[in-house]
mmCIF file of C-alpha atoms in Angstrom:
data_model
loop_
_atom_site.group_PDB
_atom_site.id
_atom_site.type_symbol
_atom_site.label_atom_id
_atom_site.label_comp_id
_atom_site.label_asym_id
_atom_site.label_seq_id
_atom_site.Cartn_x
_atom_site.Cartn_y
_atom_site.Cartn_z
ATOM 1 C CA UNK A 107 8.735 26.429 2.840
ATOM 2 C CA UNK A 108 9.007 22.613 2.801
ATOM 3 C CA UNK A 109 7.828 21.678 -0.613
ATOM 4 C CA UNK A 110 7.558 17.620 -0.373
ATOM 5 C CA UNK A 111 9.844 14.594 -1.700
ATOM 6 C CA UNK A 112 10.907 15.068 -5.120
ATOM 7 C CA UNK A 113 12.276 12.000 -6.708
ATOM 8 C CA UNK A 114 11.594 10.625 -10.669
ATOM 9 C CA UNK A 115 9.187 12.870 -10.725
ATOM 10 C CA UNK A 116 8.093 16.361 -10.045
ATOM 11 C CA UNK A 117 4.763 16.693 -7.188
ATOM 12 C CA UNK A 118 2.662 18.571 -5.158
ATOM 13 C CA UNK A 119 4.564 19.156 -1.483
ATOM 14 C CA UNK A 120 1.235 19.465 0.138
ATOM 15 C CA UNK A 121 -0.986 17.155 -2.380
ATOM 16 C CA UNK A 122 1.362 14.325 -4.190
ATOM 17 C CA UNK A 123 -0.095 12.045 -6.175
ATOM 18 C CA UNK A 124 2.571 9.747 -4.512
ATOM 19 C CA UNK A 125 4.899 9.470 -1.527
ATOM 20 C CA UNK A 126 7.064 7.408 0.346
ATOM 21 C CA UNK A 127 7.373 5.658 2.463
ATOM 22 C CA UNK A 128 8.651 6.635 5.260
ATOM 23 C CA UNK A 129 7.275 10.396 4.142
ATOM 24 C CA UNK A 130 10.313 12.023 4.478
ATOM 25 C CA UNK A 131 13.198 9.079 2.579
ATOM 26 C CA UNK A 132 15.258 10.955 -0.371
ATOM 27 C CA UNK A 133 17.453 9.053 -3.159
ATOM 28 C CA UNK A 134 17.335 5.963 -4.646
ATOM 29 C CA UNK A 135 15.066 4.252 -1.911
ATOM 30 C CA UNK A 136 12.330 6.778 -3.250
ATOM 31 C CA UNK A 137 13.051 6.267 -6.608
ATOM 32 C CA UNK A 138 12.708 2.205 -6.172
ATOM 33 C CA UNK A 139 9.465 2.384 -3.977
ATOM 34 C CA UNK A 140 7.969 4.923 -6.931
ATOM 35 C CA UNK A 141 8.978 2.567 -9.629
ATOM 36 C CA UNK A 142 7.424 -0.505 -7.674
ATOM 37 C CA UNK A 143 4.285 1.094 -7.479
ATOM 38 C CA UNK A 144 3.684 2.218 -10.814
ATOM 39 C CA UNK A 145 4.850 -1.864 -12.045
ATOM 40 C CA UNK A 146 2.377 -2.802 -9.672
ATOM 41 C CA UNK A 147 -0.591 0.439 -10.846
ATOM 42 C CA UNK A 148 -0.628 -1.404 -14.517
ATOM 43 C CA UNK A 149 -1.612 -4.836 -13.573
ATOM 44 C CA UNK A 150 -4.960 -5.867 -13.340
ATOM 45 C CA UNK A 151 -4.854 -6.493 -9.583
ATOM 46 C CA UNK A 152 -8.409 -8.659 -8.177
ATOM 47 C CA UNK A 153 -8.379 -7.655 -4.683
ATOM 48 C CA UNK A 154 -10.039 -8.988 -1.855
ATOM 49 C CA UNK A 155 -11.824 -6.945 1.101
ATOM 50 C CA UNK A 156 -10.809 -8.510 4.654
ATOM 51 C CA UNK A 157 -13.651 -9.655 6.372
ATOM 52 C CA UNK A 158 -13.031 -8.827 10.035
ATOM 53 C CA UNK A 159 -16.091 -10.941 11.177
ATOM 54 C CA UNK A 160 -14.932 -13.747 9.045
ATOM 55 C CA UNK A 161 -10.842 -13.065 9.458
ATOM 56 C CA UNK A 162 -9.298 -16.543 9.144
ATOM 57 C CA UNK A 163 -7.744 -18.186 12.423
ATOM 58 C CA UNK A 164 -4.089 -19.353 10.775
ATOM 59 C CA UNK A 165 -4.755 -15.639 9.782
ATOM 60 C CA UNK A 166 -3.905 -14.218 5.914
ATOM 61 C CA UNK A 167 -0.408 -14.586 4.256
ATOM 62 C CA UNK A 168 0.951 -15.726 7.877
ATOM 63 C CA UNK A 169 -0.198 -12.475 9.745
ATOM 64 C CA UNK A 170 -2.781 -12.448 12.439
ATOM 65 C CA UNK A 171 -6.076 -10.024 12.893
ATOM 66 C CA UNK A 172 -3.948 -7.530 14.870
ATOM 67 C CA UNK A 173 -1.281 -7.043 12.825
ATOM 68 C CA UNK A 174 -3.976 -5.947 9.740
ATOM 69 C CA UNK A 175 -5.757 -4.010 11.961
ATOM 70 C CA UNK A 176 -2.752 -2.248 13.267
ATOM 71 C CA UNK A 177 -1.597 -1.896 9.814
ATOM 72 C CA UNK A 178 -4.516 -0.195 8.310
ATOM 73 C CA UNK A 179 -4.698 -3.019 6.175
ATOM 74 C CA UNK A 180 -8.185 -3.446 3.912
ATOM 75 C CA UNK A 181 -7.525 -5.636 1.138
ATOM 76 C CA UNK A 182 -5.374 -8.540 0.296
ATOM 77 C CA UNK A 183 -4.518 -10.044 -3.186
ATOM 78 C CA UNK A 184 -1.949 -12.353 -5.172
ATOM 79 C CA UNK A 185 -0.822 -12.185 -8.115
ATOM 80 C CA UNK A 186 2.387 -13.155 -10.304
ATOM 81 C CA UNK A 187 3.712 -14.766 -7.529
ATOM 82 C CA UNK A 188 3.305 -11.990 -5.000
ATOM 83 C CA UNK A 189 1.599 -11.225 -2.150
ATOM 84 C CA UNK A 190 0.188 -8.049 -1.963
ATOM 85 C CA UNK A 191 -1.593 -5.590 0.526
ATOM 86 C CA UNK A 192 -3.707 -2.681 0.540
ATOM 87 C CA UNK A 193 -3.837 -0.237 3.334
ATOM 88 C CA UNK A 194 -6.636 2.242 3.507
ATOM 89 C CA UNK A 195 -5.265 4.854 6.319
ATOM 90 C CA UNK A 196 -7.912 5.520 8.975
ATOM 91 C CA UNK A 197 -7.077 9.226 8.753
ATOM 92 C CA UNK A 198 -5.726 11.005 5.530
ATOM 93 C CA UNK A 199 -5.476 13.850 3.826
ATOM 94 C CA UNK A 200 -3.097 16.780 4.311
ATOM 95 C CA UNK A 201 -1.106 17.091 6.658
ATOM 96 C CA UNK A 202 -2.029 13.525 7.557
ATOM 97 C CA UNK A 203 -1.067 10.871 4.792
ATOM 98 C CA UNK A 204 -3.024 10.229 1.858
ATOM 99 C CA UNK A 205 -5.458 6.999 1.854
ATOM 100 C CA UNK A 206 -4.080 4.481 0.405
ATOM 101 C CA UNK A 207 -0.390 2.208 0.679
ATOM 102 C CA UNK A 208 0.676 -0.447 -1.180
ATOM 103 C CA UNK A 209 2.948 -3.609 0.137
ATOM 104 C CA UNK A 210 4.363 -6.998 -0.943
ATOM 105 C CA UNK A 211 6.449 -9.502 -1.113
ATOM 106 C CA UNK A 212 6.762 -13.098 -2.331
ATOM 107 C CA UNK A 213 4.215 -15.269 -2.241
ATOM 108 C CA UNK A 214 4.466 -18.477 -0.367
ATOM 109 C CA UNK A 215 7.435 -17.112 2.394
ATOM 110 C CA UNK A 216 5.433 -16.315 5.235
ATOM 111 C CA UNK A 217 9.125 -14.845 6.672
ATOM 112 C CA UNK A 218 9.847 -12.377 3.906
ATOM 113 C CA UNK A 219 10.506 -8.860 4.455
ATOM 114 C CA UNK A 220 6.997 -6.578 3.077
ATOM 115 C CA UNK A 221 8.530 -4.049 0.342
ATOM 116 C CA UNK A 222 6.662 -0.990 0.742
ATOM 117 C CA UNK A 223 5.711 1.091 -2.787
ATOM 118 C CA UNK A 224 4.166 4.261 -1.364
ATOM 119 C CA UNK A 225 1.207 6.017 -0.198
ATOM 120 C CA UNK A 226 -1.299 7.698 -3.335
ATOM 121 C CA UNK A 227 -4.557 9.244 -3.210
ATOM 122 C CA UNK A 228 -6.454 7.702 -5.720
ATOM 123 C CA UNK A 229 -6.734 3.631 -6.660
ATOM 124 C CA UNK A 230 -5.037 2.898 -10.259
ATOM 125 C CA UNK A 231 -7.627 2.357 -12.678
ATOM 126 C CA UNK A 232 -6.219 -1.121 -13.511
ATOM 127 C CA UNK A 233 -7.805 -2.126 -10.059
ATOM 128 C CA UNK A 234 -10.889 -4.144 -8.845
ATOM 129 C CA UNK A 235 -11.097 -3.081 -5.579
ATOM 130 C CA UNK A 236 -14.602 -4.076 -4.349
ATOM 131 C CA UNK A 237 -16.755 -1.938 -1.575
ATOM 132 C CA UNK A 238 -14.516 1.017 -1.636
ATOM 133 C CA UNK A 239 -16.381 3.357 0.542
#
């Protein structure tokens, strides 16, 4: 029986409270991602919904309509220099992913690489995260 990616910490195979991304990475790339994520959890992250009917035409952090939309991506924030994004997975759940992912990079480089921190089921506490449905 496949039990899940086990990294830093112990989880759930079927139910994590985090995963990877991609699902199925092992070693230190999971370890990074998990640490990233929980960095990120404790701050007191404002975010923004994205306003499809309003989306802005030189787009949001350099990325067009499409690219959010084929993303899965909800909300957008910045904060301590960073750029961050909030995907909200059309389908989730087990065995699909769970609902939420979390992205960034450096604010102000429109051609930096996104550093993915995971996929997690619930939003962190520290969060604002306005008209969550």
């Amino acid at each position: 029986m496949w039990i899940g990616p086990i990294s830093i910490n112990k989880r759930d195979g079927a139910l994590p409270e985090w995963e990877p991304i991609p699902w199925n990475a092992v070693g230190p790339q999971v370890d990074e991602q998990e640490k990233g994520f929980h960095q990120r959890a404790l701050k007191p992250l404002v975010w923004t919904k994205v306003d499809w009917n309003e989306f802005p035409e030189d787009g949001i952090f350099g990325r067009d309509r499409d690219w959010f939309v084929d993303n899965d991506i909800s909300y957008a924030t910045t904060f301590d220099d960073e750029d961050l994004i909030l995907i909200q997975n059309t389908y989730f759940g087990f065995p699909d992913p769970p609902e939420w992912g979390l992205a960034s990079r450096p604010t102000g480089n429109a051609e930096a690489r996104w550093e993915w921190w995971g996929l997690f089921p619930d939003l962190p506490a520290a969060w604002v995260v306005p008209e969550v449905i």
